[in-house]
Short mmCIF file of C-alpha atoms in Angstrom, two decimals:
data_model
loop_
_atom_site.label_atom_id
_atom_site.label_comp_id
_atom_site.label_asym_id
_atom_site.label_seq_id
_atom_site.Cartn_x
_atom_site.Cartn_y
_atom_site.Cartn_z
CA MET E 1 89.30 182.53 68.30
CA SER E 2 86.27 180.65 66.97
CA ASP E 3 83.85 183.42 67.96
CA ILE E 4 85.00 185.63 65.11
CA ALA E 5 83.99 182.90 62.67
CA LEU E 6 80.37 183.49 63.69
CA LEU E 7 80.39 187.18 62.76
CA PRO E 8 78.61 188.48 59.66
CA LEU E 9 80.89 189.28 56.76
CA GLN E 10 80.44 193.03 57.28
CA ALA E 11 81.64 192.80 60.88
CA ALA E 12 84.59 190.57 60.00
CA SER E 13 85.59 192.96 57.23
CA ALA E 14 85.49 195.89 59.66
CA LEU E 15 87.81 194.02 62.03
CA ILE E 16 90.32 193.32 59.27
CA HIS E 17 90.31 196.87 57.98
CA SER E 18 90.72 198.33 61.47
CA ARG E 19 93.61 195.87 62.05
CA ARG E 20 91.86 194.45 65.11
CA THR E 21 92.17 191.02 63.53
CA SER E 22 93.81 189.53 60.48
CA SER E 23 92.78 187.38 57.55
CA VAL E 24 94.94 184.61 59.01
CA ASP E 25 92.95 184.83 62.25
CA LEU E 26 89.67 184.55 60.35
CA VAL E 27 90.87 181.57 58.32
CA ARG E 28 92.13 179.77 61.43
CA ALA E 29 88.82 180.42 63.20
CA CYS E 30 86.87 178.97 60.28
CA LEU E 31 89.21 175.97 60.00
CA ASP E 32 88.78 175.33 63.72
CA ARG E 33 84.99 175.14 63.35
CA ILE E 34 85.30 172.97 60.25
CA ALA E 35 87.55 170.56 62.16
CA ARG E 36 85.06 170.38 65.04
CA HIS E 37 81.80 170.10 63.12
CA ASP E 38 82.12 169.14 59.46
CA ARG E 39 82.60 165.43 60.02
CA GLU E 40 78.98 165.45 61.23
CA LEU E 41 77.64 167.95 58.70
CA GLY E 42 79.36 167.01 55.43
CA ALA E 43 79.66 170.51 53.97
CA PHE E 44 83.03 170.17 52.22
CA ILE E 45 84.07 168.03 49.28
CA THR E 46 87.56 169.56 49.05
CA LEU E 47 89.15 171.58 51.88
CA THR E 48 92.17 173.72 50.96
CA ALA E 49 93.44 174.70 54.41
CA GLU E 50 97.10 175.14 53.48
CA SER E 51 96.54 177.33 50.44
CA ALA E 52 93.89 179.34 52.31
CA LEU E 53 96.39 180.22 55.03
CA ALA E 54 98.93 181.19 52.37
CA GLU E 55 96.36 183.41 50.63
CA ALA E 56 95.42 184.96 53.99
CA LYS E 57 99.05 185.80 54.73
CA ARG E 58 99.32 187.55 51.36
CA ALA E 59 96.10 189.44 52.01
CA ASP E 60 97.42 190.64 55.37
CA ALA E 61 100.73 191.67 53.81
CA ASP E 62 98.93 193.59 51.07
CA LEU E 63 96.88 195.54 53.61
CA ALA E 64 100.02 196.32 55.60
CA ASN E 65 101.53 197.71 52.39
CA GLY E 66 98.50 199.86 51.61
CA VAL E 67 96.88 197.55 49.05
CA ASP E 68 93.17 197.26 49.91
CA ARG E 69 90.95 195.41 47.47
CA GLY E 70 87.71 196.31 49.25
CA PRO E 71 85.25 194.82 51.75
CA LEU E 72 86.01 191.20 50.75
CA HIS E 73 89.77 191.63 51.19
CA GLY E 74 90.99 188.74 53.35
CA ILE E 75 87.50 187.26 53.87
CA PRO E 76 87.29 183.43 53.91
CA VAL E 77 84.92 182.18 51.20
CA ALA E 78 83.97 178.66 50.12
CA LEU E 79 82.55 177.69 46.74
CA LYS E 80 79.77 175.37 45.71
CA ASP E 81 81.68 172.68 43.85
CA LEU E 82 80.48 173.57 40.39
CA TYR E 83 82.48 176.81 40.10
CA ASP E 84 85.60 176.08 38.10
CA THR E 85 88.84 176.75 39.98
CA ALA E 86 92.15 176.66 38.13
CA GLY E 87 94.32 173.82 39.39
CA LEU E 88 91.75 172.59 41.93
CA ARG E 89 89.25 169.86 41.17
CA THR E 90 85.67 170.87 40.43
CA THR E 91 83.38 167.84 40.67
CA GLY E 92 79.82 169.05 40.24
CA GLY E 93 79.09 166.53 42.99
CA SER E 94 79.56 163.75 40.45
CA ARG E 95 81.71 160.63 40.37
CA ILE E 96 82.22 161.30 36.66
CA PHE E 97 84.03 164.57 37.46
CA ALA E 98 85.77 163.31 40.62
CA ASP E 99 89.22 164.03 39.15
CA ARG E 100 88.35 166.95 36.86
CA VAL E 101 90.80 169.85 37.30
CA PRO E 102 89.95 173.01 35.31
CA GLU E 103 92.68 175.14 33.76
CA ARG E 104 90.84 178.41 34.32
CA ASP E 105 88.78 180.03 37.08
CA SER E 106 85.10 180.70 36.52
CA ALA E 107 84.09 184.34 36.04
CA VAL E 108 82.75 184.59 39.60
CA VAL E 109 85.96 183.18 41.07
CA GLU E 110 87.97 185.66 38.99
CA LYS E 111 85.89 188.49 40.42
CA LEU E 112 86.17 187.25 44.00
CA ARG E 113 89.94 186.85 43.68
CA ALA E 114 90.16 190.41 42.36
CA ALA E 115 88.11 191.52 45.40
CA GLY E 116 90.66 189.90 47.74
CA ALA E 117 88.66 186.90 48.94
CA VAL E 118 90.46 183.90 50.44
CA PHE E 119 89.27 180.45 49.30
CA LEU E 120 88.77 177.65 51.82
CA GLY E 121 87.68 174.98 49.35
CA LYS E 122 84.74 173.43 47.53
CA LEU E 123 81.37 172.57 49.03
CA ASN E 124 78.99 169.63 48.78
CA LEU E 125 75.96 169.78 46.51
CA HIS E 126 73.27 167.55 45.12
CA GLU E 127 74.82 165.69 42.19
CA TRP E 128 74.93 167.94 39.08
CA ALA E 129 72.78 170.38 41.13
CA LEU E 130 69.74 168.32 40.13
CA GLY E 131 67.96 167.86 43.45
CA VAL E 132 67.12 169.52 46.74
CA THR E 133 68.09 167.01 49.44
CA ASN E 134 71.89 167.19 49.09
CA GLN E 135 72.16 163.50 49.96
CA ASN E 136 75.09 162.94 47.63
CA PRO E 137 75.84 159.24 46.93
CA HIS E 138 79.41 159.96 45.81
CA PHE E 139 80.73 162.46 48.39
CA GLY E 140 78.46 161.74 51.32
CA PRO E 141 75.27 163.26 52.69
CA ALA E 142 75.03 166.85 53.86
CA CYS E 143 73.13 167.43 57.11
CA ASN E 144 71.17 170.37 58.47
CA PRO E 145 73.15 172.12 61.22
CA TRP E 146 69.97 172.78 63.24
CA ASP E 147 69.08 169.06 63.26
CA THR E 148 71.39 166.56 61.58
CA THR E 149 68.54 164.09 61.00
CA ARG E 150 67.13 166.58 58.47
CA ILE E 151 68.23 167.77 55.04
CA PRO E 152 69.91 171.15 54.58
CA GLY E 153 68.13 171.70 51.28
CA GLY E 154 69.82 171.85 47.93
CA SER E 155 71.34 171.85 45.63
CA SER E 156 73.57 174.44 47.37
CA GLY E 157 73.30 172.56 50.66
CA GLY E 158 77.01 172.66 51.48
CA SER E 159 76.99 176.42 50.99
CA ALA E 160 74.11 176.99 53.41
CA ILE E 161 75.64 174.66 56.01
CA ALA E 162 79.01 176.40 55.75
CA VAL E 163 77.57 179.89 56.12
CA ALA E 164 75.22 178.94 58.97
CA SER E 165 77.92 177.02 60.85
CA GLY E 166 80.73 179.57 60.77
CA PHE E 167 82.83 177.63 58.23
CA CYS E 168 83.02 180.69 55.93
CA TYR E 169 81.47 184.14 55.60
CA LEU E 170 80.15 183.85 52.06
CA SER E 171 79.43 181.13 49.55
CA PRO E 172 78.42 181.58 45.92
CA GLY E 173 75.72 179.06 45.04
CA SER E 174 73.64 178.32 41.96
CA ASP E 175 69.88 178.33 41.56
CA THR E 176 67.94 176.58 38.77
CA GLY E 177 64.69 175.85 40.61
CA GLY E 178 65.45 177.25 44.07
CA SER E 179 68.89 175.86 44.85
CA ILE E 180 70.10 179.00 46.65
CA ARG E 181 66.86 179.99 48.36
CA ILE E 182 65.77 176.52 49.51
CA PRO E 183 68.92 175.74 51.55
CA ALA E 184 69.00 179.35 52.78
CA SER E 185 65.47 178.86 54.09
CA LEU E 186 66.09 175.44 55.63
CA CYS E 187 69.40 176.46 57.27
CA GLY E 188 68.37 179.92 58.48
CA VAL E 189 70.65 182.13 56.35
CA ALA E 190 70.17 184.71 53.60
CA GLY E 191 70.30 183.74 49.93
CA LEU E 192 69.83 185.77 46.75
CA LYS E 193 68.99 184.65 43.21
CA PRO E 194 69.59 187.74 41.06
CA THR E 195 67.86 188.52 37.76
CA TYR E 196 68.75 186.06 34.99
CA GLY E 197 71.87 187.45 33.33
CA ARG E 198 73.00 189.63 36.23
CA VAL E 199 75.88 187.33 37.32
CA SER E 200 78.04 185.47 34.82
CA LEU E 201 77.66 181.71 34.50
CA ARG E 202 80.94 181.28 32.60
CA GLY E 203 82.88 178.44 34.19
CA VAL E 204 79.90 177.17 36.22
CA ILE E 205 78.97 173.55 35.44
CA PRO E 206 75.53 173.94 33.85
CA LEU E 207 72.30 172.17 34.71
CA ALA E 208 69.69 174.00 32.61
CA TRP E 209 71.08 176.78 30.45
CA THR E 210 67.88 178.83 30.34
CA LEU E 211 67.14 178.64 34.07
CA ASP E 212 70.54 178.63 35.84
CA HIS E 213 71.41 181.60 38.05
CA SER E 214 74.50 182.36 40.14
CA GLY E 215 74.14 184.18 43.45
CA PRO E 216 75.40 184.43 47.04
CA LEU E 217 74.51 182.86 50.38
CA ALA E 218 75.58 184.75 53.50
CA ARG E 219 74.53 185.50 57.08
CA THR E 220 72.76 188.82 56.50
CA VAL E 221 71.25 190.93 53.76
CA GLY E 222 74.11 193.42 54.13
CA ASP E 223 76.52 190.58 53.40
CA LEU E 224 74.52 189.64 50.28
CA ALA E 225 74.83 193.21 49.04
CA LEU E 226 78.62 193.18 49.46
CA ALA E 227 78.78 189.84 47.67
CA LEU E 228 76.61 190.99 44.78
CA ASN E 229 78.78 194.08 44.34
CA ALA E 230 81.71 191.74 43.73
CA MET E 231 79.89 189.10 41.65
CA ALA E 232 77.60 191.13 39.36
CA GLY E 233 78.45 192.58 35.98
CA HIS E 234 78.23 191.92 32.26
CA ASP E 235 80.48 189.20 30.85
CA PRO E 236 80.78 189.31 27.04
CA LEU E 237 82.13 185.75 27.08
CA ASP E 238 78.91 184.38 28.65
CA PRO E 239 75.95 184.11 26.24
CA SER E 240 73.48 184.29 29.15
CA SER E 241 74.96 187.51 30.54
CA VAL E 242 72.96 190.68 29.93
CA ASP E 243 74.58 194.09 29.46
CA VAL E 244 72.59 195.97 32.10
CA ALA E 245 74.51 198.25 34.45
CA SER E 246 75.02 197.09 38.04
CA GLU E 247 74.87 199.45 40.98
CA ASP E 248 76.34 199.76 44.44
CA TYR E 249 73.96 197.42 46.23
CA THR E 250 75.09 198.67 49.64
CA ALA E 251 74.04 202.26 48.86
CA GLY E 252 71.00 203.26 50.89
CA LEU E 253 70.81 199.82 52.46
CA GLU E 254 70.86 201.05 56.04
CA VAL E 255 68.19 203.75 55.72
CA GLU E 256 65.63 203.66 58.54
CA ASP E 257 62.63 203.70 56.21
CA GLY E 258 63.82 201.13 53.70
CA ALA E 259 60.35 199.60 53.33
CA LYS E 260 58.35 202.84 53.39
CA ASP E 261 55.72 203.03 50.63
CA VAL E 262 56.94 199.81 49.04
CA ARG E 263 53.96 198.05 47.44
CA VAL E 264 53.92 194.40 48.52
CA ILE E 265 51.70 191.63 47.15
CA VAL E 266 50.74 188.62 49.27
CA PRO E 267 49.36 186.14 46.70
CA THR E 268 45.98 184.61 47.41
CA ASN E 269 46.63 181.74 44.99
CA PHE E 270 49.31 179.08 44.57
CA PHE E 271 52.05 180.32 46.95
CA PHE E 272 50.22 179.45 50.17
CA ASP E 273 48.51 176.28 48.91
CA ASP E 274 49.23 173.31 51.19
CA VAL E 275 51.58 175.38 53.36
CA ASP E 276 52.54 174.10 56.82
CA PRO E 277 50.60 176.08 59.47
CA GLU E 278 53.75 177.16 61.33
CA VAL E 279 55.32 178.40 58.11
CA ASP E 280 52.10 180.17 57.14
CA ALA E 281 51.91 181.98 60.48
CA ALA E 282 55.55 183.08 60.42
CA VAL E 283 55.36 184.41 56.85
CA ARG E 284 52.11 186.28 57.45
CA GLU E 285 53.70 187.81 60.54
CA GLY E 286 56.54 188.85 58.23
CA ALA E 287 54.01 190.68 56.06
CA ARG E 288 52.62 192.37 59.17
CA VAL E 289 56.13 193.50 60.16
CA LEU E 290 56.64 195.07 56.74
CA THR E 291 53.32 196.88 57.15
CA SER E 292 54.45 198.18 60.53
CA ILE E 293 57.59 199.70 59.01
CA GLY E 294 55.79 201.47 56.21
CA ALA E 295 55.11 199.00 53.40
CA SER E 296 51.72 198.82 51.71
CA VAL E 297 50.61 195.18 51.70
CA THR E 298 47.85 193.96 49.37
CA GLU E 299 46.41 190.48 48.99
CA MET E 300 45.68 189.55 45.38
CA ALA E 301 45.74 186.64 42.95
CA LEU E 302 48.62 186.38 40.51
CA PRO E 303 47.71 185.69 36.88
CA ARG E 304 48.33 182.51 34.88
CA VAL E 305 49.77 180.33 37.62
CA ASP E 306 48.51 177.43 35.49
CA LEU E 307 51.55 178.04 33.27
CA LEU E 308 54.06 177.31 36.04
CA THR E 309 54.25 173.65 35.00
CA ALA E 310 56.50 174.82 32.15
CA GLN E 311 59.38 174.99 34.64
CA ARG E 312 59.66 171.21 34.96
CA VAL E 313 59.65 170.59 31.21
CA ILE E 314 62.32 173.21 30.52
CA LEU E 315 64.56 172.21 33.44
CA LEU E 316 64.56 168.47 32.77
CA THR E 317 64.87 168.82 28.99
CA ASP E 318 67.77 171.25 29.33
CA ALA E 319 69.39 168.96 31.92
CA ALA E 320 69.02 165.90 29.67
CA ALA E 321 70.64 167.86 26.83
CA THR E 322 73.45 169.10 29.08
CA HIS E 323 74.23 165.55 30.22
CA ARG E 324 73.43 163.64 27.02
CA GLU E 325 76.96 162.23 26.74
CA HIS E 326 77.00 161.17 30.39
CA LEU E 327 73.65 159.42 29.88
CA ARG E 328 74.99 157.66 26.81
CA GLU E 329 78.43 156.67 28.13
CA ARG E 330 78.43 156.83 31.97
CA ALA E 331 74.85 156.30 33.13
CA ALA E 332 75.94 153.69 35.68
CA ASP E 333 78.02 156.35 37.44
CA VAL E 334 75.06 158.69 37.98
CA GLY E 335 73.13 158.54 41.28
CA ALA E 336 69.74 156.82 41.08
CA ASP E 337 67.57 159.85 41.80
CA VAL E 338 69.42 162.12 39.39
CA LEU E 339 69.45 159.46 36.69
CA THR E 340 65.68 159.12 36.97
CA ARG E 341 65.23 162.87 36.50
CA LEU E 342 67.59 162.97 33.53
CA ARG E 343 65.79 160.03 31.89
CA THR E 344 62.49 161.85 32.42
CA GLY E 345 63.97 164.84 30.60
CA GLN E 346 64.65 162.60 27.61
CA THR E 347 60.94 161.73 27.34
CA PHE E 348 59.74 165.25 26.53
CA THR E 349 59.25 166.05 22.86
CA GLY E 350 60.34 169.09 20.93
CA VAL E 351 56.67 170.11 20.87
CA ASP E 352 56.53 169.86 24.69
CA TYR E 353 59.63 172.02 24.99
CA ALA E 354 58.44 174.62 22.49
CA GLN E 355 55.11 174.94 24.27
CA ALA E 356 56.83 175.26 27.65
CA ARG E 357 59.05 178.07 26.33
CA ARG E 358 55.97 179.83 24.96
CA ASP E 359 54.13 179.39 28.28
CA ARG E 360 57.11 180.87 30.09
CA ASP E 361 57.07 183.96 27.89
CA GLU E 362 53.34 184.41 28.44
CA LEU E 363 53.68 184.04 32.22
CA ARG E 364 56.56 186.50 32.34
CA ARG E 365 54.58 189.07 30.35
CA GLU E 366 51.64 188.77 32.75
CA TRP E 367 53.76 189.00 35.89
CA LEU E 368 55.77 191.95 34.60
CA ALA E 369 52.48 193.78 34.10
CA VAL E 370 51.62 193.14 37.75
CA LEU E 371 55.06 194.29 38.87
CA ARG E 372 54.65 197.60 37.08
CA GLU E 373 51.87 198.38 39.57
CA HIS E 374 53.48 196.68 42.60
CA ASP E 375 57.06 196.26 43.86
CA ILE E 376 57.43 193.00 45.78
CA ILE E 377 55.82 189.55 45.81
CA LEU E 378 55.96 188.04 49.32
CA SER E 379 55.59 184.33 50.04
CA PRO E 380 57.01 181.44 52.03
CA THR E 381 60.33 180.38 50.53
CA THR E 382 59.40 176.76 51.14
CA LEU E 383 56.03 175.36 52.15
CA ILE E 384 57.64 173.32 54.94
CA ALA E 385 60.67 173.49 57.21
CA ALA E 386 63.54 171.03 56.74
CA PRO E 387 62.18 167.49 56.21
CA PRO E 388 63.89 164.28 57.40
CA ARG E 389 66.90 162.96 55.52
CA ASP E 390 65.66 159.39 55.50
CA GLY E 391 62.43 157.51 54.87
CA GLN E 392 59.54 157.75 52.45
CA ASP E 393 58.40 161.05 54.00
CA ALA E 394 61.71 162.60 52.90
CA VAL E 395 61.03 161.89 49.23
CA ALA E 396 57.48 163.22 49.34
CA ALA E 397 58.47 166.30 51.32
CA ALA E 398 61.36 167.19 49.04
CA GLN E 399 58.96 167.41 46.10
CA ARG E 400 57.23 170.34 47.85
CA LEU E 401 60.38 172.40 48.39
CA THR E 402 60.65 173.91 44.90
CA THR E 403 56.98 174.90 44.61
CA ASN E 404 57.47 178.56 45.55
CA THR E 405 61.03 179.08 44.32
CA ALA E 406 60.84 177.67 40.78
CA PRO E 407 58.45 180.36 39.44
CA PHE E 408 61.20 182.96 39.73
CA ASN E 409 63.66 180.81 37.77
CA LEU E 410 61.05 180.37 35.09
CA THR E 411 60.45 184.12 34.86
CA GLY E 412 64.09 185.08 35.56
CA LEU E 413 62.98 187.56 38.23
CA PRO E 414 65.21 188.32 41.24
CA ALA E 415 64.22 186.69 44.54
CA LEU E 416 65.77 186.20 47.94
CA SER E 417 65.15 184.25 51.12
CA ILE E 418 65.69 185.53 54.65
CA PRO E 419 64.86 183.94 58.02
CA CYS E 420 61.46 184.92 59.43
CA GLY E 421 60.99 182.55 62.37
CA PHE E 422 61.39 179.05 63.71
CA THR E 423 59.11 176.08 64.17
CA ARG E 424 58.32 174.79 67.65
CA GLY E 425 60.92 172.11 66.92
CA GLY E 426 63.61 174.74 66.35
CA LEU E 427 63.84 174.63 62.55
CA PRO E 428 64.27 177.85 60.54
CA ILE E 429 61.49 179.28 58.37
CA GLY E 430 62.24 181.35 55.26
CA LEU E 431 60.50 184.44 53.88
CA GLN E 432 60.79 184.92 50.10
CA LEU E 433 60.70 188.35 48.48
CA ALA E 434 60.73 188.75 44.69
CA ALA E 435 60.72 191.84 42.45
CA GLY E 436 60.82 193.01 38.86
CA PRO E 437 63.90 192.52 36.68
CA TRP E 438 67.12 194.29 37.73
CA ARG E 439 65.56 195.46 41.02
CA GLU E 440 68.00 193.66 43.32
CA GLY E 441 68.72 196.96 45.06
CA LEU E 442 65.07 197.34 46.06
CA LEU E 443 64.86 193.70 47.20
CA LEU E 444 67.94 194.05 49.37
CA ARG E 445 66.77 197.35 50.86
CA VAL E 446 63.36 195.95 51.86
CA ALA E 447 64.90 192.74 53.21
CA ARG E 448 67.42 194.73 55.23
CA ALA E 449 64.62 196.85 56.70
CA TYR E 450 62.91 193.62 57.74
CA GLU E 451 66.14 192.38 59.33
CA HIS E 452 66.45 195.58 61.34
CA ALA E 453 62.93 195.01 62.68
CA THR E 454 63.36 191.33 63.62
CA PRO E 455 65.89 189.11 65.43
CA TRP E 456 65.72 185.94 63.35
CA HIS E 457 68.98 186.43 61.43
CA GLU E 458 70.88 186.64 64.73
CA ARG E 459 70.22 183.01 65.67
CA LEU E 460 72.96 180.52 64.87
CA PRO E 461 73.27 176.74 65.16
CA LEU E 462 76.29 175.15 66.85
CA ALA E 463 77.16 178.47 68.59
#
């Protein structure tokens, strides 16, 4: 029974639609793995086993009666616990919101319900999504399923653990400085941050309004495409949503020459500075693989990387504004590390913030010019593999995890992480691919071509 919980979403969907298994079977298989492993891993804040089984029974009955809502029909999904869910608490990983029960679903949850997904519960995250270790002082630490002495990454750590461990087939996460791609990299799964404005943020607890992105974590690139089909689309009720047409992201995904003639940049500055040698070797081998399947790979320097410091000013200032009432009235209930970051955000001046916004616009203009002549920027997702959960080294290492991911929040450009190897110690290594705005289809196609040429996405922990 548990083996089906380890399938990619696409394969599980095929089994449901061919009636070789049922949604109830999938839910029970996921719940079995959660019961066996989550006490050690700490992925869930709220598990909704009973309601998930009831939803699965309805999904099976609908299919039997000819009602098919698509590829996600009957698929068990778990949510990072900052997506509002009507009637079910949404904590943001915070003690302050421990008993907060929204009256309405977030836009993404509405879309996933309409697509037939079954919800298993809410997943652990770094408090308020402001951190990358996912060592939550209020709901317990989350642990890397490849080595529980190491962090899973964050802030969507529970999502990456759940996907990697067979607890669910898909998890929507959020990404403000790398919070989808970092845990995807450290836990050996696929994670996509779409273009800013592609997926609605309505009903998602905010961290930094101008940098937040919603996107999926899943086992494979094909699964990401199915998820994005369900999640993407303009939302007139969300001021960050942009009215740009979506597409069928699965169309053309399985073509044999998906990377042919794609123009790839490997940056000679910034993105490989201070990179771990094992990560460097795996990522450069990833570039060689893309060359072998038809991509054109060029090494070149990216312009104005000196402006990337604007990310920190914007993120922390936005976060301090978002949580100004909590800082004023409930500061004692905020975890020490998050409180320090929020207090830092209060120290920046309006002049600092205005200059950072201007620097961001300048950087984006320069990079868009580069991406008119090239298609993809290739880099390590993180400079290191998963660092230890405890000790002084953990703090220092965590500061290096957002180096390569944050630039694509600052510019709003789409980026994804896929597995590209393992360290000698058995820890996953992530390959990051980024593209011009609204080019998620290209990103997914190139990443899928890489998957077809390599075995890394097939490895699973706890199997």
